[in-house]
Amino acid sequence: MRRSAAFTIATLLLVPVLLLRAQGTPPPTPLTLISREGRRAVPTVMQSGQELIALDDVAALFQVMVAEDAPTGGVTVSYRGRTIVLSAEQSIASVNGRIVTLPGPMTRAGRRVMVPVEFLSRALAPIYDRRIDLRRASRLLIVGDMNVPRVVARIDAVGPPTRAIIEVTPPAPVTVASDTGRAIVRIDADALDLTLPAGSGLIEQIRAGDQPNTVTLVLAGGAGTPRTTTATNDGAARVTIDVPAVPAAGADTAAATPPALPPPTDTLPVGAPRPRFAVIAIDPGHGGADTGVKTSDGLEEKELTLDVARRVRQRLETRLGVRAILTRDEDKALTLDERAAFANNSKADLFLSLHANGALGPGITGAEVYFLSLDREGETVRRTATADAVSLPVLGGGRRLVEVVPWNLAQAAYIDKSATLAGMLEEELRRRVPMSPRAVQRAGMRVLTGANMPAALVEMAYLTNRDQAMKARGDEFRNAVADAVYEAVARFRTAAIEKPTP
Ligand SMILES: [Zn+2]
């Protein structure tokens, strides 16, 4: 491409600034394109609350031509003789001569031109010869004549029996099959536009299934065979799935018959009482496109946290007999709020978030335990409450970003207990793995603020330290961390049961 010297120099000067401004961060859940050809992730970035897509990605996905108009700074997108003209700094596009509005103007990130994702549905769709349907809430971009019903699930009764209701709009034939520990809902469709709640009661998790037209209900230990009824009315198919508890061994027949649930209603039921300190929520940090800290030789924080979380779960369930639930048991992205909400919805008695750290200085090393700060650092957080993250100084130099929310705190009521828990974690970790000089810290961490139970966050090592990164690959280190977490939970539980609070 030929450019004038003045234009090139101006571009070179602007590039660093624009790169910084336009880089953005990937969205928590990537956008997925669904078409007859299959599914693929669509690369987008979030910037100032807006989701942007690069026009060269649009060109590759939709076989359109993109031409820059250097003198005006505008861009022309063409497809089979039809054209879209974007002007610099204007939140509009001319689509075959007709003006449509966009939520923001096109921007540049280095040499790439970025546009709001709504460009696809508002500007490209009118000139494209296949349907383009952007469903941002469910992160789907549907291209062509695809049958993608909306599927909304909810937990209607915690039980037991635990009742899940799944509504399919427009209605489509549905079958439900169950095998060990799960129920699979299959809907006659090309793909599903899903809205799924966190698990609760005997349904540990409701998630997208392995096939694009299935939903999987992961059942808790102690769940019996689910019973299903289906009805179609008001333009929707409604599937009711009741998961009973397996009767205890030796129970008589009368007790073995699960109580009948009332007909489904839209009111929230009151959960049955259950033993104290029965559920521990473990939150493996990061997941999906969010890898967390990554070492030069390819170890990713998201993989380490999930593996250690599973080791902790195995210890808690086999040695302590409590239920340990993971906020994610696969490689998928979750927002920080979803993690806390999962623990709250599951009525967990304890919330532990697992992470590994990174720092600019390769010498910084050792495990750290965090619990929520309400005092001086809390003030910093409060002042910057509109930001998504605040930068806090790190011992040994540098700063790190800590995600925050405005100060509406479920966690506030549990700060003392969380401090006790953090202290126990620190003691047990110290017996097994290297510790940072500041082993227990308080910070305004968003994943902790919404947790409605004692909560702490463990940074098990600094992956930016060579020795720690190497050890973190091995079983020895992972088991040491899992043992430490297990011991701390066991101690905390004993103390909580022996000294119950009203
Ligand atoms: Zn992390």
mmCIF file with all atom_site columns, N, CA and C in Angstrom, residues 227-250:
data_model
loop_
_atom_site.group_PDB
_atom_site.id
_atom_site.type_symbol
_atom_site.label_atom_id
_atom_site.label_alt_id
_atom_site.label_comp_id
_atom_site.label_asym_id
_atom_site.label_entity_id
_atom_site.label_seq_id
_atom_site.pdbx_PDB_ins_code
_atom_site.Cartn_x
_atom_site.Cartn_y
_atom_site.Cartn_z
_atom_site.occupancy
_atom_site.B_iso_or_equiv
_atom_site.pdbx_formal_charge
_atom_site.auth_seq_id
_atom_site.auth_comp_id
_atom_site.auth_asym_id
_atom_site.auth_atom_id
_atom_site.pdbx_PDB_model_num
ATOM 1  N N  . ARG A 1 227 ? -36.085 -38.002 37.201 1.00 0.00 ? 227 ARG A N  1
ATOM 2  C CA . ARG A 1 227 ? -37.358 -38.247 36.527 1.00 0.00 ? 227 ARG A CA 1
ATOM 3  C C  . ARG A 1 227 ? -37.716 -37.001 35.735 1.00 0.00 ? 227 ARG A C  1
ATOM 4  N N  . THR A 1 228 ? -38.250 -37.217 34.546 1.00 0.00 ? 228 THR A N  1
ATOM 5  C CA . THR A 1 228 ? -38.458 -36.102 33.624 1.00 0.00 ? 228 THR A CA 1
ATOM 6  C C  . THR A 1 228 ? -39.892 -36.029 33.135 1.00 0.00 ? 228 THR A C  1
ATOM 7  N N  . THR A 1 229 ? -40.434 -34.836 33.041 1.00 0.00 ? 229 THR A N  1
ATOM 8  C CA . THR A 1 229 ? -41.706 -34.642 32.337 1.00 0.00 ? 229 THR A CA 1
ATOM 9  C C  . THR A 1 229 ? -41.536 -33.485 31.363 1.00 0.00 ? 229 THR A C  1
ATOM 10 N N  . THR A 1 230 ? -42.240 -33.567 30.241 1.00 0.00 ? 230 THR A N  1
ATOM 11 C CA . THR A 1 230 ? -42.134 -32.521 29.225 1.00 0.00 ? 230 THR A CA 1
ATOM 12 C C  . THR A 1 230 ? -43.530 -32.042 28.852 1.00 0.00 ? 230 THR A C  1
ATOM 13 N N  . ALA A 1 231 ? -43.685 -30.742 28.672 1.00 0.00 ? 231 ALA A N  1
ATOM 14 C CA . ALA A 1 231 ? -44.971 -30.184 28.249 1.00 0.00 ? 231 ALA A CA 1
ATOM 15 C C  . ALA A 1 231 ? -44.682 -29.053 27.275 1.00 0.00 ? 231 ALA A C  1
ATOM 16 N N  . THR A 1 232 ? -45.579 -28.867 26.337 1.00 0.00 ? 232 THR A N  1
ATOM 17 C CA . THR A 1 232 ? -45.416 -27.751 25.401 1.00 0.00 ? 232 THR A CA 1
ATOM 18 C C  . THR A 1 232 ? -46.640 -26.862 25.492 1.00 0.00 ? 232 THR A C  1
ATOM 19 N N  . ASN A 1 233 ? -46.404 -25.595 25.779 1.00 0.00 ? 233 ASN A N  1
ATOM 20 C CA . ASN A 1 233 ? -47.497 -24.605 25.751 1.00 0.00 ? 233 ASN A CA 1
ATOM 21 C C  . ASN A 1 233 ? -46.921 -23.209 25.644 1.00 0.00 ? 233 ASN A C  1
ATOM 22 N N  . ASP A 1 234 ? -47.746 -22.246 25.350 1.00 0.00 ? 234 ASP A N  1
ATOM 23 C CA . ASP A 1 234 ? -47.322 -20.850 25.231 1.00 0.00 ? 234 ASP A CA 1
ATOM 24 C C  . ASP A 1 234 ? -46.085 -20.690 24.345 1.00 0.00 ? 234 ASP A C  1
ATOM 25 N N  . GLY A 1 235 ? -46.001 -21.479 23.320 1.00 0.00 ? 235 GLY A N  1
ATOM 26 C CA . GLY A 1 235 ? -44.891 -21.311 22.386 1.00 0.00 ? 235 GLY A CA 1
ATOM 27 C C  . GLY A 1 235 ? -43.544 -21.754 22.922 1.00 0.00 ? 235 GLY A C  1
ATOM 28 N N  . ALA A 1 236 ? -43.538 -22.563 23.981 1.00 0.00 ? 236 ALA A N  1
ATOM 29 C CA . ALA A 1 236 ? -42.268 -23.055 24.507 1.00 0.00 ? 236 ALA A CA 1
ATOM 30 C C  . ALA A 1 236 ? -42.428 -24.503 24.960 1.00 0.00 ? 236 ALA A C  1
ATOM 31 N N  . ALA A 1 237 ? -41.356 -25.273 24.854 1.00 0.00 ? 237 ALA A N  1
ATOM 32 C CA . ALA A 1 237 ? -41.343 -26.614 25.436 1.00 0.00 ? 237 ALA A CA 1
ATOM 33 C C  . ALA A 1 237 ? -40.733 -26.495 26.822 1.00 0.00 ? 237 ALA A C  1
ATOM 34 N N  . ARG A 1 238 ? -41.368 -27.154 27.785 1.00 0.00 ? 238 ARG A N  1
ATOM 35 C CA . ARG A 1 238 ? -40.906 -27.019 29.159 1.00 0.00 ? 238 ARG A CA 1
ATOM 36 C C  . ARG A 1 238 ? -40.577 -28.400 29.708 1.00 0.00 ? 238 ARG A C  1
ATOM 37 N N  . VAL A 1 239 ? -39.316 -28.597 30.099 1.00 0.00 ? 239 VAL A N  1
ATOM 38 C CA . VAL A 1 239 ? -38.862 -29.888 30.608 1.00 0.00 ? 239 VAL A CA 1
ATOM 39 C C  . VAL A 1 239 ? -38.621 -29.743 32.106 1.00 0.00 ? 239 VAL A C  1
ATOM 40 N N  . THR A 1 240 ? -39.243 -30.619 32.889 1.00 0.00 ? 240 THR A N  1
ATOM 41 C CA . THR A 1 240 ? -39.046 -30.594 34.342 1.00 0.00 ? 240 THR A CA 1
ATOM 42 C C  . THR A 1 240 ? -38.239 -31.836 34.729 1.00 0.00 ? 240 THR A C  1
ATOM 43 N N  . ILE A 1 241 ? -37.108 -31.627 35.388 1.00 0.00 ? 241 ILE A N  1
ATOM 44 C CA . ILE A 1 241 ? -36.246 -32.745 35.774 1.00 0.00 ? 241 ILE A CA 1
ATOM 45 C C  . ILE A 1 241 ? -36.128 -32.760 37.300 1.00 0.00 ? 241 ILE A C  1
ATOM 46 N N  . ASP A 1 242 ? -36.593 -33.838 37.913 1.00 0.00 ? 242 ASP A N  1
ATOM 47 C CA . ASP A 1 242 ? -36.504 -33.966 39.371 1.00 0.00 ? 242 ASP A CA 1
ATOM 48 C C  . ASP A 1 242 ? -35.407 -34.961 39.714 1.00 0.00 ? 242 ASP A C  1
ATOM 49 N N  . VAL A 1 243 ? -34.460 -34.521 40.550 1.00 0.00 ? 243 VAL A N  1
ATOM 50 C CA . VAL A 1 243 ? -33.364 -35.399 40.954 1.00 0.00 ? 243 VAL A CA 1
ATOM 51 C C  . VAL A 1 243 ? -33.552 -35.759 42.427 1.00 0.00 ? 243 VAL A C  1
ATOM 52 N N  . PRO A 1 244 ? -33.940 -37.013 42.704 1.00 0.00 ? 244 PRO A N  1
ATOM 53 C CA . PRO A 1 244 ? -34.145 -37.402 44.102 1.00 0.00 ? 244 PRO A CA 1
ATOM 54 C C  . PRO A 1 244 ? -32.817 -37.788 44.756 1.00 0.00 ? 244 PRO A C  1
ATOM 55 N N  . ALA A 1 245 ? -32.814 -37.838 46.072 1.00 0.00 ? 245 ALA A N  1
ATOM 56 C CA . ALA A 1 245 ? -31.637 -38.340 46.788 1.00 0.00 ? 245 ALA A CA 1
ATOM 57 C C  . ALA A 1 245 ? -31.717 -39.862 46.811 1.00 0.00 ? 245 ALA A C  1
ATOM 58 N N  . VAL A 1 246 ? -30.558 -40.511 46.749 1.00 0.00 ? 246 VAL A N  1
ATOM 59 C CA . VAL A 1 246 ? -30.531 -41.966 46.929 1.00 0.00 ? 246 VAL A CA 1
ATOM 60 C C  . VAL A 1 246 ? -30.822 -42.241 48.392 1.00 0.00 ? 246 VAL A C  1
ATOM 61 N N  . PRO A 1 247 ? -31.771 -43.146 48.695 1.00 0.00 ? 247 PRO A N  1
ATOM 62 C CA . PRO A 1 247 ? -32.069 -43.409 50.101 1.00 0.00 ? 247 PRO A CA 1
ATOM 63 C C  . PRO A 1 247 ? -30.853 -43.997 50.816 1.00 0.00 ? 247 PRO A C  1
ATOM 64 N N  . ALA A 1 248 ? -30.687 -43.624 52.069 1.00 0.00 ? 248 ALA A N  1
ATOM 65 C CA . ALA A 1 248 ? -29.566 -44.149 52.842 1.00 0.00 ? 248 ALA A CA 1
ATOM 66 C C  . ALA A 1 248 ? -29.699 -45.660 52.985 1.00 0.00 ? 248 ALA A C  1
ATOM 67 N N  . ALA A 1 249 ? -28.564 -46.384 53.025 1.00 0.00 ? 249 ALA A N  1
ATOM 68 C CA . ALA A 1 249 ? -28.599 -47.837 53.178 1.00 0.00 ? 249 ALA A CA 1
ATOM 69 C C  . ALA A 1 249 ? -29.305 -48.181 54.479 1.00 0.00 ? 249 ALA A C  1
ATOM 70 N N  . GLY A 1 250 ? -30.185 -49.182 54.445 1.00 0.00 ? 250 GLY A N  1
ATOM 71 C CA . GLY A 1 250 ? -30.867 -49.602 55.656 1.00 0.00 ? 250 GLY A CA 1
ATOM 72 C C  . GLY A 1 250 ? -32.134 -48.824 55.935 1.00 0.00 ? 250 GLY A C  1
#
